[in-house]
JSON list of C-alpha atoms in Angstrom, two decimals:
[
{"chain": "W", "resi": 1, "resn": "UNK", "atom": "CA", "xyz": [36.82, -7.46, 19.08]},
{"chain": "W", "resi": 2, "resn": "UNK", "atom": "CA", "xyz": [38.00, -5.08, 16.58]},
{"chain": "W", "resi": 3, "resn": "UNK", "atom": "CA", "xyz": [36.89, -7.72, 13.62]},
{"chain": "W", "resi": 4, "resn": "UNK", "atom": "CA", "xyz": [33.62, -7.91, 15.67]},
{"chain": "W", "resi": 5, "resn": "UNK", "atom": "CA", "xyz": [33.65, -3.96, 15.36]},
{"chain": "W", "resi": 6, "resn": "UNK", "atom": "CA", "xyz": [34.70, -3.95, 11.65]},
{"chain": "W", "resi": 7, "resn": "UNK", "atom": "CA", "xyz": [31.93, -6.09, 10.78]},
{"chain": "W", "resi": 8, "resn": "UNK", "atom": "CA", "xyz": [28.93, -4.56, 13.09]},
{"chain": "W", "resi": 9, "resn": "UNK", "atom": "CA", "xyz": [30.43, -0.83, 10.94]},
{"chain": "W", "resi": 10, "resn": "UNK", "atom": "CA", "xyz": [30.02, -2.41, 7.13]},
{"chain": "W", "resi": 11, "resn": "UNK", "atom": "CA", "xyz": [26.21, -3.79, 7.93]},
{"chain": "W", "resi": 12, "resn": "UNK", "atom": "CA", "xyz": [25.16, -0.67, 9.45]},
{"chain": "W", "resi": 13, "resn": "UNK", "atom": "CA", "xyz": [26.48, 1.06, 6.69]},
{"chain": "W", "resi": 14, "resn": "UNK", "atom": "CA", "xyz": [24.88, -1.33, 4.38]},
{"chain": "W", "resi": 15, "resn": "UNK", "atom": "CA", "xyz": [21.54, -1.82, 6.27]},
{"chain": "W", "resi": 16, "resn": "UNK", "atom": "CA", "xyz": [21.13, 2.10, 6.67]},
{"chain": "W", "resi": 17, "resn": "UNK", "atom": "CA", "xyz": [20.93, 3.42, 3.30]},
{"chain": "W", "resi": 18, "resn": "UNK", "atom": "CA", "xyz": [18.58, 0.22, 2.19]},
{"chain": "W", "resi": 19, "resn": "UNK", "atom": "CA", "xyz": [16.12, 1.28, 5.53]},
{"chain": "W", "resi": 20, "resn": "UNK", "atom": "CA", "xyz": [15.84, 4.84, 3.86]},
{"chain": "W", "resi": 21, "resn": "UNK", "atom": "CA", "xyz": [15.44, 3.56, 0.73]},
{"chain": "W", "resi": 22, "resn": "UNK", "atom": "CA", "xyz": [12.72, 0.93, 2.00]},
{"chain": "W", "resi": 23, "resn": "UNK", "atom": "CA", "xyz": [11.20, 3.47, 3.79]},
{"chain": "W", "resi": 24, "resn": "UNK", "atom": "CA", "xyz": [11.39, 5.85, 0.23]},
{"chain": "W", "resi": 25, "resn": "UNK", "atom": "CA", "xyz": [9.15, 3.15, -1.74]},
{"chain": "W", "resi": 26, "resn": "UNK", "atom": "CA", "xyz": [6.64, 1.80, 1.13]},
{"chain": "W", "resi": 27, "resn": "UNK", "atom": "CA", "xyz": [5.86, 5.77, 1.95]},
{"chain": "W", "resi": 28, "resn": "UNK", "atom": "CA", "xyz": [5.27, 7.08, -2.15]},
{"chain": "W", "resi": 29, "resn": "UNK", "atom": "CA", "xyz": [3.12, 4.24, -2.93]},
{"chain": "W", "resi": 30, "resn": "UNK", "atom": "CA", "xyz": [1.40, 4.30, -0.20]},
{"chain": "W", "resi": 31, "resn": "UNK", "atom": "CA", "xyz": [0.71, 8.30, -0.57]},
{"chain": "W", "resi": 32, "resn": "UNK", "atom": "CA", "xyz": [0.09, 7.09, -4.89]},
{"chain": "W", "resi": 33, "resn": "UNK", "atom": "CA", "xyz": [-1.99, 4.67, -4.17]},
{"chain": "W", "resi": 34, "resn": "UNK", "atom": "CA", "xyz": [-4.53, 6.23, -1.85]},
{"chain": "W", "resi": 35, "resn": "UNK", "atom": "CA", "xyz": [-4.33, 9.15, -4.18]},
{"chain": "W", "resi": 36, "resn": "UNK", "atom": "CA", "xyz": [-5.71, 7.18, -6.84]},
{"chain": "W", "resi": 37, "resn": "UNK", "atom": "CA", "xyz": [-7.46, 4.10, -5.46]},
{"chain": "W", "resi": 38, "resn": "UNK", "atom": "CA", "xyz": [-9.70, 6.08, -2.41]},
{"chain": "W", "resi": 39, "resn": "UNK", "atom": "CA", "xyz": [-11.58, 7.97, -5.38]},
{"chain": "W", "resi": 40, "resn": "UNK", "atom": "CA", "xyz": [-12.56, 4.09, -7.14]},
{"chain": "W", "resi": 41, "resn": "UNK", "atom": "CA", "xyz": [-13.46, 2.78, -3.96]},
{"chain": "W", "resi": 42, "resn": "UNK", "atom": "CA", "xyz": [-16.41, 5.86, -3.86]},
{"chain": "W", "resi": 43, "resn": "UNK", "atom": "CA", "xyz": [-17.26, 5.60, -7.05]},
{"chain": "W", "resi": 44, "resn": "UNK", "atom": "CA", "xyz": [-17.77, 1.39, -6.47]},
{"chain": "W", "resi": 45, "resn": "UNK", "atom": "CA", "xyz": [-19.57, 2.56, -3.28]},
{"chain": "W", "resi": 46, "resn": "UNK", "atom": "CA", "xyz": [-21.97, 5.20, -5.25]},
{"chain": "W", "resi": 47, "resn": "UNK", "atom": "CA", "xyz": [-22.52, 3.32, -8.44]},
{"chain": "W", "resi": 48, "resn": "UNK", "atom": "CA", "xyz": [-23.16, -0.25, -6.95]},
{"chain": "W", "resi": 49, "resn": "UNK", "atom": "CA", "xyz": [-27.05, -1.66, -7.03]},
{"chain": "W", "resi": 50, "resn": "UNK", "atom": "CA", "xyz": [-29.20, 0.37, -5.11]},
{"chain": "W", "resi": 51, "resn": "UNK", "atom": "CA", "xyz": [-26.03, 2.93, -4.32]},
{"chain": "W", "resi": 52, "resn": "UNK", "atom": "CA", "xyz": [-26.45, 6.79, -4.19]},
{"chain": "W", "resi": 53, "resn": "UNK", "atom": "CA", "xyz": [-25.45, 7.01, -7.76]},
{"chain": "W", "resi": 54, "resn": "UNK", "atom": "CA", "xyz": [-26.34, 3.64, -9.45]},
{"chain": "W", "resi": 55, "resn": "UNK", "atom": "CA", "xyz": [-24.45, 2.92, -12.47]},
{"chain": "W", "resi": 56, "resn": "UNK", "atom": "CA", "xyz": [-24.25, -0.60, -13.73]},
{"chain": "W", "resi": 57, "resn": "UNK", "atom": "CA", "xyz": [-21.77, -0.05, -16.34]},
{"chain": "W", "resi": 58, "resn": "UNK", "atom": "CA", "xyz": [-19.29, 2.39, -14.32]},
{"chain": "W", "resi": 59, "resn": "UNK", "atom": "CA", "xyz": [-19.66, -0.27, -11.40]},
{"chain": "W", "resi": 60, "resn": "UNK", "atom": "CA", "xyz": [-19.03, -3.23, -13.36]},
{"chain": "W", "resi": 61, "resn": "UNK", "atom": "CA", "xyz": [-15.66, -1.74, -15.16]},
{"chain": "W", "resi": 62, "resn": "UNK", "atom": "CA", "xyz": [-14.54, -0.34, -11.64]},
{"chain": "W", "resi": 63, "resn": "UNK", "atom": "CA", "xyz": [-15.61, -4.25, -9.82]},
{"chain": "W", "resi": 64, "resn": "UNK", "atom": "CA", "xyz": [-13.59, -5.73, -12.39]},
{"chain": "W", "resi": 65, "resn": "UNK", "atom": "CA", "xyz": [-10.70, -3.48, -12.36]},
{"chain": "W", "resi": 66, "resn": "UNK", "atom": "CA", "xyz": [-10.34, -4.24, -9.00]},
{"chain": "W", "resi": 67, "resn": "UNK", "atom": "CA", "xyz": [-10.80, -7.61, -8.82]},
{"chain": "W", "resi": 68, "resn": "UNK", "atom": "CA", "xyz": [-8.40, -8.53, -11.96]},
{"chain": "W", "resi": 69, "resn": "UNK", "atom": "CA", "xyz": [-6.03, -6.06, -10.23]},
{"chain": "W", "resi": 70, "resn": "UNK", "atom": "CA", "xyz": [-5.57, -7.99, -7.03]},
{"chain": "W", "resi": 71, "resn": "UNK", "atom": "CA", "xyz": [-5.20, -11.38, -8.69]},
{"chain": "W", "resi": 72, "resn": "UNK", "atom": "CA", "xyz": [-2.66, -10.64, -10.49]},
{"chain": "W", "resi": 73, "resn": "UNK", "atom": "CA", "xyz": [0.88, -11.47, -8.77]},
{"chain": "W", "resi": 74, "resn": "UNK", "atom": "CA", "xyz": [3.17, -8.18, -7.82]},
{"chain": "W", "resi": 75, "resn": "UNK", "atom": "CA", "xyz": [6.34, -9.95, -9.62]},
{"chain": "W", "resi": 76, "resn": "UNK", "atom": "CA", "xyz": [4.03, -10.92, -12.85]},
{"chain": "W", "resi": 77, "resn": "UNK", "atom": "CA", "xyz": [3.03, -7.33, -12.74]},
{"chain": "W", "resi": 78, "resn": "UNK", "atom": "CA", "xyz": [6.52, -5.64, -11.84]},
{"chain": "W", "resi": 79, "resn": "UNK", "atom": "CA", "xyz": [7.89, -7.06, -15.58]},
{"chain": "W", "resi": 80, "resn": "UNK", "atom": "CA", "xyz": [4.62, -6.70, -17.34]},
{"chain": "W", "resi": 81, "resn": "UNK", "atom": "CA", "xyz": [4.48, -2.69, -17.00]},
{"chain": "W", "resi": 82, "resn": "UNK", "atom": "CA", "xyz": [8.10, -2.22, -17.20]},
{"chain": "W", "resi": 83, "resn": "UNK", "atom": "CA", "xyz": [7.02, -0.33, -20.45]},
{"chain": "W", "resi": 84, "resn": "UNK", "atom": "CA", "xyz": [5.22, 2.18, -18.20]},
{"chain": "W", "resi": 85, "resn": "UNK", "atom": "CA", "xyz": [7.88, 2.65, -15.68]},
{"chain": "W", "resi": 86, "resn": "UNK", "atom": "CA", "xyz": [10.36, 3.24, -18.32]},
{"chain": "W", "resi": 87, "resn": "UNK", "atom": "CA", "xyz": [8.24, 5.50, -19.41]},
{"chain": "W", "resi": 88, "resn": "UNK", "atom": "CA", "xyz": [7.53, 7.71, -16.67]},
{"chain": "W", "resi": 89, "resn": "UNK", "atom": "CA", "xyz": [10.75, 7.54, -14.38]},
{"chain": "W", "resi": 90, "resn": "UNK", "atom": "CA", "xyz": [13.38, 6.57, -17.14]},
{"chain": "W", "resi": 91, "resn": "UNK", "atom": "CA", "xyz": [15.03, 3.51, -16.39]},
{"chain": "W", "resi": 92, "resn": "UNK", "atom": "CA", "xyz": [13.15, 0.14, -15.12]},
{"chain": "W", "resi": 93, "resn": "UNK", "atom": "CA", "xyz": [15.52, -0.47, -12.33]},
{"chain": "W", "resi": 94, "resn": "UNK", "atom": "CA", "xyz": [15.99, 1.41, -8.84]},
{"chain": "W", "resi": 95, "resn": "UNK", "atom": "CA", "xyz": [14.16, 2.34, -5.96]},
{"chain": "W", "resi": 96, "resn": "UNK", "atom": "CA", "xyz": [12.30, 5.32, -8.02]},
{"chain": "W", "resi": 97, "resn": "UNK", "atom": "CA", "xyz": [11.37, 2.67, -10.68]},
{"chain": "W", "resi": 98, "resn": "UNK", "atom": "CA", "xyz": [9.90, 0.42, -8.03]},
{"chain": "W", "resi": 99, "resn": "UNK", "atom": "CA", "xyz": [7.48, 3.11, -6.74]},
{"chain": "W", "resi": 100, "resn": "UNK", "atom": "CA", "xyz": [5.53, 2.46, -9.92]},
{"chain": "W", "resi": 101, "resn": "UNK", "atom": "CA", "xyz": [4.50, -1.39, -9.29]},
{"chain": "W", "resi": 102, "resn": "UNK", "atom": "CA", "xyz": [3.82, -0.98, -6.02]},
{"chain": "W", "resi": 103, "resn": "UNK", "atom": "CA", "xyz": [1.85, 2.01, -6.36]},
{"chain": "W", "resi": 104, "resn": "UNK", "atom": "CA", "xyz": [0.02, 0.15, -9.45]},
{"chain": "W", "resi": 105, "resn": "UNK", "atom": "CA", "xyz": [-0.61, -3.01, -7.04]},
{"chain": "W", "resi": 106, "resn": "UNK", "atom": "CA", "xyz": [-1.62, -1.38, -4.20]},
{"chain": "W", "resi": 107, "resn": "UNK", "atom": "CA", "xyz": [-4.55, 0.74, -6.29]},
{"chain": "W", "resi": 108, "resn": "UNK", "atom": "CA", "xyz": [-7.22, -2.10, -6.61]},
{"chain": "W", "resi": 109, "resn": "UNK", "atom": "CA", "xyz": [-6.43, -3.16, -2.99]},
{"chain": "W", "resi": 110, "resn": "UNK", "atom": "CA", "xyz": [-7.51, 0.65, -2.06]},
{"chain": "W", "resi": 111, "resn": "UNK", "atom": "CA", "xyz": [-9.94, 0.83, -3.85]},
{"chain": "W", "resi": 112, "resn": "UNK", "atom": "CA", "xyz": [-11.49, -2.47, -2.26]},
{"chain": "W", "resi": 113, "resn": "UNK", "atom": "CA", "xyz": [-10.27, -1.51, 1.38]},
{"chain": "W", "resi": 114, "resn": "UNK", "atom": "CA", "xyz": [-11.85, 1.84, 0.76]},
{"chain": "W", "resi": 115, "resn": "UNK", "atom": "CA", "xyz": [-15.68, 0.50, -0.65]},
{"chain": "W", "resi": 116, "resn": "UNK", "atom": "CA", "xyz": [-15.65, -2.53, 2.16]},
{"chain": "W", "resi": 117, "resn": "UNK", "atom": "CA", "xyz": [-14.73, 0.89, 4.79]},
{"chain": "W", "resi": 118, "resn": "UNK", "atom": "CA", "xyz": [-18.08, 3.40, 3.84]},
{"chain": "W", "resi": 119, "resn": "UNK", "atom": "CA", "xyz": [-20.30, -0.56, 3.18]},
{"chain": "W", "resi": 120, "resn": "UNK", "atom": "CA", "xyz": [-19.89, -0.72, 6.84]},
{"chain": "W", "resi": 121, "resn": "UNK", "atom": "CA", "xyz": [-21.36, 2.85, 7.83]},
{"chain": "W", "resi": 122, "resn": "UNK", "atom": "CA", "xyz": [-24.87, 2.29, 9.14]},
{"chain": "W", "resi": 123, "resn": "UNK", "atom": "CA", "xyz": [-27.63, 3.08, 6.83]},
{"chain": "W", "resi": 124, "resn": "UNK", "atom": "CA", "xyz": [-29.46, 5.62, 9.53]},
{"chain": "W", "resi": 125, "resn": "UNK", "atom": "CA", "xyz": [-27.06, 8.42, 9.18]},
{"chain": "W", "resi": 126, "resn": "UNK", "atom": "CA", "xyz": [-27.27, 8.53, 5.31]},
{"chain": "W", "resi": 127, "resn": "UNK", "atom": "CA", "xyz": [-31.15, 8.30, 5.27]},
{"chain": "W", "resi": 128, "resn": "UNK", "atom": "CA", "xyz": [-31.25, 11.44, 7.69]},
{"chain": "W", "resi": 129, "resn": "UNK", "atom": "CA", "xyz": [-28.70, 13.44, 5.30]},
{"chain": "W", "resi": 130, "resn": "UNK", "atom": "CA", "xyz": [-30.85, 12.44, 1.87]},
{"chain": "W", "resi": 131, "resn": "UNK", "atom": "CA", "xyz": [-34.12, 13.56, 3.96]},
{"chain": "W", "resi": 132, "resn": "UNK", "atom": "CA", "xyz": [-32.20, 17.04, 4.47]},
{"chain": "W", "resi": 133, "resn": "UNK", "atom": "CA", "xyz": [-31.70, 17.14, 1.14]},
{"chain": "W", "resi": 134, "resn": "UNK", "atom": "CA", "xyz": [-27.80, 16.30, 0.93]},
{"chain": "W", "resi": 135, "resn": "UNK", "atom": "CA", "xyz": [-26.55, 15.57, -2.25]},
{"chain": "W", "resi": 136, "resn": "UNK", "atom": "CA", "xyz": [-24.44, 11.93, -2.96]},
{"chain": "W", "resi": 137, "resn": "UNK", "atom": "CA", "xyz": [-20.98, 13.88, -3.06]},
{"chain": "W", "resi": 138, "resn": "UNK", "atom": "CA", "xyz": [-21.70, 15.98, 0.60]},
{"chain": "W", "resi": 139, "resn": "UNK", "atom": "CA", "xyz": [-22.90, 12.87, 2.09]},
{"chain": "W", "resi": 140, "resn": "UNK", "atom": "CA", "xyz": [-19.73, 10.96, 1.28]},
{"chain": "W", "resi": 141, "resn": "UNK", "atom": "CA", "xyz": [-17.92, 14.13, 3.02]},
{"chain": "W", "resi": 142, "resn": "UNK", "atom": "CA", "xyz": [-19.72, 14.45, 5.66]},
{"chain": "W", "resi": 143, "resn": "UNK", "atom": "CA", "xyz": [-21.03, 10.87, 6.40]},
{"chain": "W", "resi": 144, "resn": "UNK", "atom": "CA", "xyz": [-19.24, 8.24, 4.95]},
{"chain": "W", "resi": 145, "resn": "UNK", "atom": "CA", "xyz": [-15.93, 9.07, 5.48]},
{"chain": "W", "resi": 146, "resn": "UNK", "atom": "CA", "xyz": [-15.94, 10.39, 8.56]},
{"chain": "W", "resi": 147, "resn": "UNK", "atom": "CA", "xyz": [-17.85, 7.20, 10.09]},
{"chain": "W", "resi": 148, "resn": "UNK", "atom": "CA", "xyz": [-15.04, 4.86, 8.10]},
{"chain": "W", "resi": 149, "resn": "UNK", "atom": "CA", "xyz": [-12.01, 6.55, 9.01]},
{"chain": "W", "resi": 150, "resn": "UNK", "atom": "CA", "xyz": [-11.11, 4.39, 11.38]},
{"chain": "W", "resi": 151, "resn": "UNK", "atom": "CA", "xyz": [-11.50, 0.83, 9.21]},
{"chain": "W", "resi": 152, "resn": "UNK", "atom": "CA", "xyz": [-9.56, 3.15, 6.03]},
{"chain": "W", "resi": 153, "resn": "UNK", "atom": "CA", "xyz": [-7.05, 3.84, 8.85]},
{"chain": "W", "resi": 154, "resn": "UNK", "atom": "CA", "xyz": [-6.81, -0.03, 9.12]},
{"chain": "W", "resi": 155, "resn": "UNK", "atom": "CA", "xyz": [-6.83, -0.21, 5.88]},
{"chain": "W", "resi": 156, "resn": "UNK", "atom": "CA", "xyz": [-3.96, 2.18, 5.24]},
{"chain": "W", "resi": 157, "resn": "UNK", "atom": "CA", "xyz": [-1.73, 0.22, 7.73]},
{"chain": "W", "resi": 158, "resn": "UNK", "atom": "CA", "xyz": [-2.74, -3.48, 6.01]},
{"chain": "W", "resi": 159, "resn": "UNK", "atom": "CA", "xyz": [-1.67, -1.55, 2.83]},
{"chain": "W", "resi": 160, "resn": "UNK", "atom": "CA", "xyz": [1.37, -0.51, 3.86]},
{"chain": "W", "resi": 161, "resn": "UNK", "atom": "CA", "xyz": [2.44, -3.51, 5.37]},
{"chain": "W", "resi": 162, "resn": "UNK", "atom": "CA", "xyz": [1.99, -5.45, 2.31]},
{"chain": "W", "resi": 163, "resn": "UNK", "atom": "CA", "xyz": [4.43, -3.37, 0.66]},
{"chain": "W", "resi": 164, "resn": "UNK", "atom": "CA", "xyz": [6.58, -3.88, 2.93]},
{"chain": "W", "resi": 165, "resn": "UNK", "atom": "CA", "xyz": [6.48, -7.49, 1.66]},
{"chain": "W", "resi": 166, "resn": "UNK", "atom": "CA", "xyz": [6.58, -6.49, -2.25]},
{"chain": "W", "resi": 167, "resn": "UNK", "atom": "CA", "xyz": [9.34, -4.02, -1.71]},
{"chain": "W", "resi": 168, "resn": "UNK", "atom": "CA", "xyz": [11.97, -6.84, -0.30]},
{"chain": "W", "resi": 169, "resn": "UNK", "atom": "CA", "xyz": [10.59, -8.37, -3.75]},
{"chain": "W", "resi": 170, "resn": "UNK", "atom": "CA", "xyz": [11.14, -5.39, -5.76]},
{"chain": "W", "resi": 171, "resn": "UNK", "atom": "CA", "xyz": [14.55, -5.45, -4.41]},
{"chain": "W", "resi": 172, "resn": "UNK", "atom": "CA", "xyz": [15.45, -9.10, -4.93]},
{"chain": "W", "resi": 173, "resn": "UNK", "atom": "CA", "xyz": [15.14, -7.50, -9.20]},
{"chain": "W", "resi": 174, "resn": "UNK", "atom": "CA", "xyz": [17.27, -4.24, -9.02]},
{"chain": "W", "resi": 175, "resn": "UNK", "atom": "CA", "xyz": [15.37, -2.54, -7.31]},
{"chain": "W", "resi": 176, "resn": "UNK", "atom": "CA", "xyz": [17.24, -1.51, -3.80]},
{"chain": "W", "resi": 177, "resn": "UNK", "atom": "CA", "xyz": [16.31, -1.15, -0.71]},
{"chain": "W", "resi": 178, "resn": "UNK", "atom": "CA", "xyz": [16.32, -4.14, 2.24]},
{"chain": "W", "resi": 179, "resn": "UNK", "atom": "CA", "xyz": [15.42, -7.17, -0.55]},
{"chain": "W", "resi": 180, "resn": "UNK", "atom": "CA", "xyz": [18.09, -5.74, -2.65]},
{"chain": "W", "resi": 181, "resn": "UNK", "atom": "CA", "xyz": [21.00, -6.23, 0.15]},
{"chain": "W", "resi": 182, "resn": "UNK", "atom": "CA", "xyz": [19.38, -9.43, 2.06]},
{"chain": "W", "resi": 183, "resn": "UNK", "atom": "CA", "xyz": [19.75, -11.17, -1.51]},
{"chain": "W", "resi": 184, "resn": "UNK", "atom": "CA", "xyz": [23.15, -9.70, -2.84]},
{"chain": "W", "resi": 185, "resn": "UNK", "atom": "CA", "xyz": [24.84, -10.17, 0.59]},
{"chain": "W", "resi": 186, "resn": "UNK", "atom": "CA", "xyz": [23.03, -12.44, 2.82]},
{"chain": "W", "resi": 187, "resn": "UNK", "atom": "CA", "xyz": [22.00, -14.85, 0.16]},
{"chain": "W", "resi": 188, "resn": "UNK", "atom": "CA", "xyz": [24.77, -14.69, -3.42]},
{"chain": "W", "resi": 189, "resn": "UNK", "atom": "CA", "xyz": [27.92, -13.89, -1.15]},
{"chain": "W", "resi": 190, "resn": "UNK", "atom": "CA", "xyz": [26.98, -16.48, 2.00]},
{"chain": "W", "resi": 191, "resn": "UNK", "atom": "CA", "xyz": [26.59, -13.55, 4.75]},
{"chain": "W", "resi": 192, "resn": "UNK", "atom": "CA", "xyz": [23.81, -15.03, 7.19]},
{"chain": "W", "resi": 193, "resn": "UNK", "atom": "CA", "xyz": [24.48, -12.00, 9.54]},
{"chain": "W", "resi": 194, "resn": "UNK", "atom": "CA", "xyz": [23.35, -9.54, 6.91]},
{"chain": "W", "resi": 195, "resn": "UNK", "atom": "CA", "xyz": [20.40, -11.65, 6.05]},
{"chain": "W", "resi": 196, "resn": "UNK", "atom": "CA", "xyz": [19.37, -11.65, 9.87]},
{"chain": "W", "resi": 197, "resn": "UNK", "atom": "CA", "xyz": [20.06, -8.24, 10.63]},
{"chain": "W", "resi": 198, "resn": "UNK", "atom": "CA", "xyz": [17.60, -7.21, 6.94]},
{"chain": "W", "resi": 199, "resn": "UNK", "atom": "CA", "xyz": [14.85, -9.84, 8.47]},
{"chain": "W", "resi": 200, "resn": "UNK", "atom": "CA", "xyz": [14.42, -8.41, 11.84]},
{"chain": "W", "resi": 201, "resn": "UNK", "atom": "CA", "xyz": [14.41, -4.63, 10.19]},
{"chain": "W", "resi": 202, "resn": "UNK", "atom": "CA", "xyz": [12.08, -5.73, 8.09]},
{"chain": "W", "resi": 203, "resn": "UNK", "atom": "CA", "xyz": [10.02, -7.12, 11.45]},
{"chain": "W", "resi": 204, "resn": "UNK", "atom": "CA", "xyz": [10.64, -3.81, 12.83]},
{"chain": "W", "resi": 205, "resn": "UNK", "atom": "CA", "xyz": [9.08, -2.07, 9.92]},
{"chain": "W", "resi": 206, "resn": "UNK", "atom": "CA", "xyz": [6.03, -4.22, 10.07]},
{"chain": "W", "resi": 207, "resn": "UNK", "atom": "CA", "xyz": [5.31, -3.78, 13.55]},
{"chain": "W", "resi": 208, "resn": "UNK", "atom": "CA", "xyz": [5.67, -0.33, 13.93]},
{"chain": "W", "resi": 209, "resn": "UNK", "atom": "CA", "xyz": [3.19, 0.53, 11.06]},
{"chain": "W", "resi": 210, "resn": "UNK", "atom": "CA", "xyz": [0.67, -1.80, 12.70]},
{"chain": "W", "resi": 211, "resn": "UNK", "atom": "CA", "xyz": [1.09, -0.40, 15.81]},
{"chain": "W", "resi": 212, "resn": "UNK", "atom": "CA", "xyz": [0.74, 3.44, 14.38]},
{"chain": "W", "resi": 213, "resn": "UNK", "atom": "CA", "xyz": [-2.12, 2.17, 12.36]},
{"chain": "W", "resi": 214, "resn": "UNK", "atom": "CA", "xyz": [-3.87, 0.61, 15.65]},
{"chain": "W", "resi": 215, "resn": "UNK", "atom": "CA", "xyz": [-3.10, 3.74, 17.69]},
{"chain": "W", "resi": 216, "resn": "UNK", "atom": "CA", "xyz": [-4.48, 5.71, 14.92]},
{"chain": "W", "resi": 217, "resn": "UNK", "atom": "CA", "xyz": [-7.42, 3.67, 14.15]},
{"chain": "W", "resi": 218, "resn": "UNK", "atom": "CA", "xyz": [-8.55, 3.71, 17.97]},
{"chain": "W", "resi": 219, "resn": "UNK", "atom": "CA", "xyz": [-8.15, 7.49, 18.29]},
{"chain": "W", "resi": 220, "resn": "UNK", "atom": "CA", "xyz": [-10.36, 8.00, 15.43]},
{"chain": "W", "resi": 221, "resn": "UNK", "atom": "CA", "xyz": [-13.12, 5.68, 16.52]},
{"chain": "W", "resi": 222, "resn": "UNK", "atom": "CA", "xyz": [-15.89, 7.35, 18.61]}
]
């Protein structure tokens, strides 16, 4: 019992600080990337053919941006920009350091979540606000974000469960957190139990930030 006991005290202790640290990247790049990629998915949604604010050009850059963005695989990406992280945390390794790739991956998947959210607002409301005289910019704060918040809710909680996924990857290369222990423990030193105990966390994680996002998403819809 008291082996039992020993053993149930060193995975909590190692499970713990890798749930906070989890926790750490999923919520900054989350917060980075809807900082950044919310204002490309309005500008795809103004300056696309026949949108409030056509612009060919901007809309092409922006359409490829995203695009390009979301083929390219979150490992691939991780090493490519190690440059960048380097350059604005410091070091290339740790949980800090991992914020930057999955904030960077995450961008053209907001951005996309964000345009396919306002395409699906009905066309009625926006014709009555241009007849008023609205302008493009009080139209997207008074119309098309209010009708999308629930689908950028959605959005917001298929984001976040994706890096879920790409942090355990993050982790598997330095970069801590529940990859970082399920691969050093459960996987190089043989330790199924701490494998299984970082899976089901990880399960945990992904079902409660559905289940927020669904709550959240309903309460929202009208």
């Amino acid at each position: 019992m008291l082996t039992a006991s020993s053993s149930i005290i060193r995975i909590a202790r190692l499970v713990f600080p890798a749930v906070a640290q989890t926790a750490l990247m999923v919520s900054a790049s989350l917060a980075f990337s809807h900082l950044i990629g919310m204002p490309l998915g309005v500008l795809l949604v103004l300056t696309r053919p026949q949108g409030l604010k056509e612009n060919r050009a901007v809309y092409a850059v922006l359409n490829w941006f995203a695009n390009i963005g979301r083929s390219v695989p979150f490992v691939v990406l991780m090493f490519a920009i190690i440059p960048l992280t380097r350059w604005l945390t410091g070091t290339s390794i740790g949980t800090v350091a991992a914020i930057v790739p999955l904030s960077v991956s995450a961008v053209p998947f907001v951005a996309r979540l964000t345009e396919t959210a306002m395409l699906e607002v009905g066309p009625g409301p926006v014709e009555a606000c241009l007849a008023m005289g609205a302008t493009p910019w009080q139209i997207v704060k008074y119309v098309l974000f209010p009708e999308s918040l629930p689908a950028l809710v959605s959005g917001a909680a298929i984001t976040a469960v994706n890096l879920v996924g790409y942090s355990a990857m993050a982790g598997a290369v330095g970069g801590g957190g529940l990859g970082d222990v399920a691969i050093r423990y459960g996987y190089q030193r043989w330790e199924p139990q701490v494998m299984f105990v970082c899976l089901v966390v990880l399960v945990a994680m992904v079902q409660m930030i559905q289940h927020t996002g669904d709550v959240f998403s309903r309460r929202f819809r009208h």
